Coordinates of C-alpha atoms in Angstrom, one line a residue:
M1 CA 37.5 -21.7 -27.6
L2 CA 39.2 -18.9 -29.7
K3 CA 36.0 -16.8 -29.4
N4 CA 36.0 -17.1 -25.6
K5 CA 39.6 -15.8 -25.5
F6 CA 38.4 -12.5 -26.9
L7 CA 36.4 -12.0 -23.8
L8 CA 39.7 -11.7 -21.9
I9 CA 40.8 -8.7 -23.9
P10 CA 38.7 -6.1 -21.9
L11 CA 40.0 -7.6 -18.7
L12 CA 43.6 -7.4 -20.0
I13 CA 43.2 -3.8 -21.0
F14 CA 41.8 -3.0 -17.6
I15 CA 44.7 -4.7 -15.8
I16 CA 47.2 -2.9 -18.0
A17 CA 45.5 0.5 -17.5
L18 CA 45.4 -0.1 -13.7
A19 CA 49.2 -1.0 -13.7
I20 CA 50.1 2.1 -15.6
D21 CA 48.0 4.2 -13.2
R22 CA 49.8 2.8 -10.2
I23 CA 53.2 3.4 -11.8
L24 CA 52.3 7.0 -12.6
M25 CA 51.2 7.5 -9.0
L26 CA 54.6 6.5 -7.6
E27 CA 55.9 9.4 -5.4
N28 CA 58.9 10.1 -7.7
I29 CA 56.7 10.3 -10.8
Q30 CA 53.5 12.0 -9.6
T31 CA 55.4 15.0 -8.4
Y32 CA 55.7 15.9 -12.1
F33 CA 52.0 16.5 -12.5
T34 CA 50.0 16.6 -9.2
K35 CA 49.3 19.9 -7.7
T36 CA 48.0 19.2 -4.2
V37 CA 49.1 17.7 -0.9
S38 CA 45.6 17.2 0.5
E39 CA 45.7 13.4 0.2
I40 CA 48.8 13.3 2.5
N41 CA 46.5 14.5 5.3
Y42 CA 44.1 11.6 4.6
F43 CA 46.8 9.0 4.4
H44 CA 48.2 10.1 7.7
K45 CA 44.9 9.6 9.6
P46 CA 45.1 5.8 10.0
V47 CA 48.6 6.3 11.5
L48 CA 47.2 8.9 13.8
F49 CA 44.4 6.6 14.9
Q50 CA 46.8 4.0 16.0
E51 CA 48.9 6.6 17.8
L52 CA 45.8 7.8 19.6
K53 CA 44.9 4.3 20.7
D54 CA 48.4 3.7 22.0
Y55 CA 48.5 7.0 23.8
L56 CA 45.1 6.3 25.5
Q57 CA 46.6 3.0 26.9
K58 CA 49.3 4.9 28.9
T59 CA 48.8 4.9 32.6
E60 CA 50.2 8.4 32.9
R61 CA 49.0 10.7 30.1
K62 CA 47.5 14.1 29.5
K63 CA 43.8 14.7 28.7
V64 CA 43.1 13.9 25.0
F65 CA 41.3 16.4 22.8
V66 CA 40.2 15.1 19.3
Y67 CA 39.2 17.5 16.6
F68 CA 37.2 16.6 13.5
G69 CA 37.3 19.5 11.1
N70 CA 38.3 20.8 7.7
S71 CA 41.2 22.7 6.3
R72 CA 40.5 25.7 8.6
A73 CA 41.4 23.4 11.5
L74 CA 44.6 22.0 10.0
L75 CA 46.7 25.0 10.9
F76 CA 45.8 24.7 14.5
D77 CA 49.1 25.1 16.3
N78 CA 49.8 22.4 19.0
K79 CA 52.2 24.8 20.7
Y80 CA 49.3 27.0 21.7
I81 CA 47.7 24.1 23.6
E82 CA 51.0 23.1 25.1
E83 CA 51.6 26.7 26.4
H84 CA 48.1 27.6 27.5
Y85 CA 46.6 24.2 28.4
P86 CA 49.6 22.0 29.3
E87 CA 47.3 19.3 30.8
W88 CA 45.8 18.6 27.3
V89 CA 47.1 17.1 24.1
L90 CA 45.5 17.5 20.6
F91 CA 45.0 14.7 18.1
N92 CA 43.8 16.5 15.0
F93 CA 41.7 14.4 12.6
S94 CA 40.8 17.4 10.4
V95 CA 41.3 17.1 6.7
P96 CA 40.9 19.4 3.6
G97 CA 37.3 19.2 2.7
G98 CA 36.3 17.4 5.9
T99 CA 32.6 16.7 5.9
P100 CA 30.2 14.9 8.4
D101 CA 30.5 11.6 6.5
Y102 CA 34.2 11.5 7.1
F103 CA 33.7 12.1 10.8
T104 CA 31.2 9.3 10.8
F105 CA 33.7 7.0 9.1
W106 CA 36.1 7.6 11.9
L107 CA 33.7 7.7 14.8
E108 CA 32.3 4.3 13.8
Q109 CA 35.9 3.0 14.2
F110 CA 36.2 4.8 17.5
Q111 CA 33.1 3.0 18.6
A112 CA 34.1 -0.4 17.3
D113 CA 37.5 -0.2 19.1
N114 CA 36.0 1.5 22.1
V115 CA 38.3 4.5 21.7
K116 CA 37.3 7.2 24.3
P117 CA 39.3 10.4 24.3
D118 CA 38.4 13.0 27.0
F119 CA 36.8 15.4 24.6
I120 CA 35.8 15.4 20.9
L121 CA 35.0 18.6 18.8
I122 CA 33.2 18.3 15.5
D123 CA 33.0 20.9 12.8
D124 CA 29.6 22.2 11.6
S125 CA 30.8 24.3 8.6
I126 CA 28.0 25.5 6.3
E127 CA 29.9 24.6 3.1
A128 CA 29.7 20.9 4.0
F129 CA 25.9 21.0 3.8
N130 CA 25.6 22.4 0.3
L131 CA 24.6 19.8 -2.3
S132 CA 24.8 22.2 -5.3
A133 CA 28.0 24.1 -4.8
R134 CA 29.8 25.1 -8.0
I135 CA 33.0 23.7 -6.7
K136 CA 32.2 20.3 -5.3
I137 CA 33.8 19.3 -2.0
D138 CA 34.5 15.6 -2.8
E139 CA 37.9 15.0 -1.3
V140 CA 36.3 12.8 1.4
L141 CA 35.0 10.5 -1.3
V142 CA 38.2 10.5 -3.3
N143 CA 40.7 10.1 -0.4
G144 CA 38.8 9.5 2.8
V145 CA 36.1 6.8 3.2
D146 CA 36.5 3.2 1.9
F147 CA 34.3 0.8 -0.1
P148 CA 32.6 -0.9 2.9
F149 CA 31.6 2.5 4.2
I150 CA 30.1 3.6 0.9
L151 CA 28.3 0.3 0.6
K152 CA 26.9 0.6 4.1
H153 CA 25.7 4.2 3.5
S154 CA 25.0 4.0 -0.2
S155 CA 21.5 5.4 0.2
R156 CA 23.0 8.7 1.3
Y157 CA 25.0 9.2 -1.8
T158 CA 23.9 10.0 -5.3
S159 CA 24.6 7.7 -8.2
K160 CA 27.0 10.3 -9.6
E161 CA 28.9 10.5 -6.3
I162 CA 29.2 6.7 -6.2
T163 CA 30.4 6.6 -9.8
N164 CA 32.9 9.3 -9.1
F165 CA 34.1 7.4 -6.0
I166 CA 34.7 4.2 -7.9
A167 CA 36.4 5.9 -10.9
K168 CA 38.8 8.1 -8.9
R169 CA 39.6 5.3 -6.4
L170 CA 40.5 2.9 -9.1
F171 CA 42.3 5.3 -11.3
K172 CA 44.1 8.1 -9.5
T173 CA 45.3 9.7 -12.7
Y174 CA 41.6 10.3 -13.5
Q175 CA 41.5 12.3 -10.3
Y176 CA 44.7 14.3 -11.0
R177 CA 44.4 14.4 -14.8
P178 CA 48.1 14.9 -15.8
K179 CA 48.7 17.8 -18.2
L180 CA 51.6 17.9 -20.6
E181 CA 52.2 21.6 -19.9
T182 CA 52.7 21.0 -16.2
I183 CA 55.0 18.0 -16.8
L184 CA 57.2 20.0 -19.3
Q185 CA 57.3 22.9 -16.8
R186 CA 58.5 20.7 -14.0
L187 CA 61.2 19.0 -16.2
K188 CA 62.9 22.4 -16.7
D189 CA 66.1 23.3 -14.9
N190 CA 66.9 19.7 -14.0
S191 CA 63.4 19.2 -12.5
A192 CA 63.9 22.0 -10.0
I193 CA 60.1 22.6 -9.5
A194 CA 59.4 18.9 -9.2
K195 CA 62.1 18.5 -6.6
N196 CA 60.9 21.5 -4.5
Y197 CA 57.4 20.2 -4.7
Q198 CA 58.5 16.7 -3.6
Q199 CA 60.4 18.3 -0.6
W200 CA 57.3 20.2 0.3
R201 CA 55.3 17.0 0.3
I202 CA 57.9 15.4 2.6
K203 CA 57.8 18.4 4.9
I204 CA 54.0 18.3 5.2
A205 CA 54.1 14.6 6.0
E206 CA 56.7 15.2 8.7
K207 CA 54.6 18.1 10.1
L208 CA 51.5 15.9 10.3
K209 CA 53.4 13.3 12.2
E210 CA 55.2 15.7 14.5
E211 CA 52.0 17.7 15.3
R212 CA 49.6 14.8 15.5
G213 CA 47.5 15.7 12.5
S214 CA 48.1 19.4 12.4
A215 CA 50.2 21.2 9.8
S216 CA 50.8 24.6 11.3
S217 CA 52.7 27.2 9.4
D218 CA 54.7 30.1 10.9
I219 CA 54.1 32.1 7.6
S220 CA 50.3 31.7 7.6
A221 CA 50.1 32.3 11.3
N222 CA 51.7 35.7 11.1
A223 CA 50.3 36.8 7.7
T224 CA 47.5 39.3 7.1
S225 CA 45.7 40.1 3.9
S226 CA 44.7 43.5 2.7
P227 CA 40.9 44.4 3.0
E228 CA 40.7 44.4 -0.8
L229 CA 42.1 40.9 -1.1
V230 CA 39.8 39.6 1.7
L231 CA 36.8 41.0 -0.2
K232 CA 38.0 39.4 -3.4
Y233 CA 38.4 36.0 -1.8
S234 CA 35.1 36.3 0.1
E235 CA 33.3 37.0 -3.2
G236 CA 34.9 34.1 -4.9
D237 CA 34.3 31.7 -2.0
F238 CA 30.6 32.7 -1.8
H239 CA 30.0 31.9 -5.5
S240 CA 32.1 28.8 -5.4
Y241 CA 30.8 27.1 -2.2
I242 CA 27.6 28.8 -1.2
E243 CA 25.6 30.0 -4.2
P244 CA 23.5 28.2 -5.3
F245 CA 22.6 26.6 -2.0
T246 CA 20.7 23.3 -1.7
F247 CA 20.7 21.8 1.8
N248 CA 22.2 18.3 1.9
E249 CA 19.8 16.3 4.1
N250 CA 22.1 13.3 3.8
M251 CA 25.0 15.2 5.4
L252 CA 22.7 16.1 8.2
E253 CA 21.9 12.4 8.7
F254 CA 25.6 11.7 8.9
Q255 CA 26.0 14.5 11.5
K256 CA 23.1 13.1 13.5
D257 CA 24.9 9.7 13.4
N258 CA 28.0 11.5 14.8
F259 CA 25.9 13.0 17.6
K260 CA 24.4 9.6 18.4
I261 CA 27.8 7.8 18.5
L262 CA 29.2 10.5 20.8
K263 CA 26.3 10.0 23.2
E264 CA 26.8 6.2 23.1
L265 CA 30.6 6.6 23.7
G266 CA 29.9 8.8 26.7
V267 CA 32.6 11.2 25.6
K268 CA 32.3 14.9 26.4
N269 CA 31.8 16.8 23.1
A270 CA 30.7 19.9 21.2
T271 CA 30.4 21.2 17.7
I272 CA 31.9 24.3 16.3
S273 CA 31.3 26.7 13.4
V274 CA 34.8 28.2 12.9
R275 CA 35.1 32.0 12.5
V276 CA 35.5 33.0 8.8
A277 CA 36.4 36.4 7.2
R278 CA 33.8 39.0 8.1
P279 CA 32.8 39.9 4.4
Y280 CA 32.4 36.2 3.6
F281 CA 30.2 35.6 6.7
K282 CA 28.1 38.7 5.8
Y283 CA 27.5 37.4 2.3
I284 CA 26.4 34.0 3.8
Q285 CA 24.1 35.7 6.3
T286 CA 22.5 38.3 4.1
R287 CA 22.8 37.4 0.4
N288 CA 20.2 35.3 -1.4
A289 CA 21.7 31.8 -2.1
V290 CA 18.7 29.9 -3.5
L291 CA 18.2 29.9 -7.3
P292 CA 16.0 30.9 -9.0
K293 CA 15.8 34.0 -6.8
K294 CA 12.6 34.8 -4.9
E295 CA 11.1 38.2 -4.1
E296 CA 12.4 37.8 -0.5
P297 CA 16.0 36.6 -0.3
I298 CA 16.6 33.1 1.1
T299 CA 20.0 33.0 2.7
A300 CA 22.2 29.9 3.1
Y301 CA 22.7 30.8 6.8
S302 CA 19.0 30.8 7.6
I303 CA 18.5 27.4 6.1
W304 CA 21.7 25.9 7.7
Y305 CA 21.0 27.4 11.1
T306 CA 17.4 26.2 11.2
K307 CA 18.2 22.7 10.2
L308 CA 21.3 22.3 12.4
N309 CA 19.6 23.9 15.4
V310 CA 16.9 21.3 15.4
A311 CA 19.5 18.5 15.3
H312 CA 21.5 20.1 18.1
Q313 CA 18.4 20.4 20.3
E314 CA 17.4 16.8 19.6
F315 CA 20.8 15.4 20.7
E316 CA 21.5 18.2 23.3
M317 CA 24.7 19.0 21.5
P318 CA 26.3 22.4 22.3
L319 CA 27.3 24.5 19.2
Y320 CA 30.1 27.1 19.5
N321 CA 29.3 29.5 16.7
M322 CA 32.4 31.6 16.4
N323 CA 30.8 33.9 13.9

């Protein structure tokens, strides 16, 4: 009997570790070591979904435009639509690192609940289709989709992705990895940095609620960067997200699922490739992105465009390529 009790020790350690993790992730504590607000966007989407369903039930309402995109779409200002297209209202389901699997996650719920807005726009960004990016876009796995979705589509994820999903979902501190240097810095001056950071998080949450999923900024809307800075960022983004480029066929299958669901819902729709900085797009369109390098350069754009074009033709999906 005593021997069997020792079997409970690993379980007890796991429960204690899980409890400590949940305590550290309390809002008043995590502000001393976390450095991002991206998860707030994800946490708001279930609230937005319910708000959308309630709005669609109204007898007198505006036309509803739903946007599934990434961080580039988060700053979309609802005031612009109100001023230029007063008969429309935007519900922005865009999130940082938004990828086709996240769109599928929500569109499956749209279909299950028979949610039919008047128009749905889906992002087709090239970065979402790169399997071998140096900086992995995994925020959807970490904060977006749930266990049943991963189980249902497990064949489309690598064992490393599934392991990463389980580990970071169970232990959020593994995701954020608290650093003593950051904690000590935020404890200075009566926790001034931590308090400002917490207020920023509150402001973002309020913005998302107020603007139905968008988080526009007056500062970013009116800001321009120098040509030198644009070149620097374009170079960095290319090496971080595009090179080396390996087309993710599984993400294409998710995107095809999205096209199929939209057809079955009977909702007017389109996809969009959002305009990016000119130097960045030039690198994507002209630089070799496949390693090891060949005699003739193979660009990420040529691979992405060829693959997506076939899918668009198959489902008769219009693509607005803003580049």
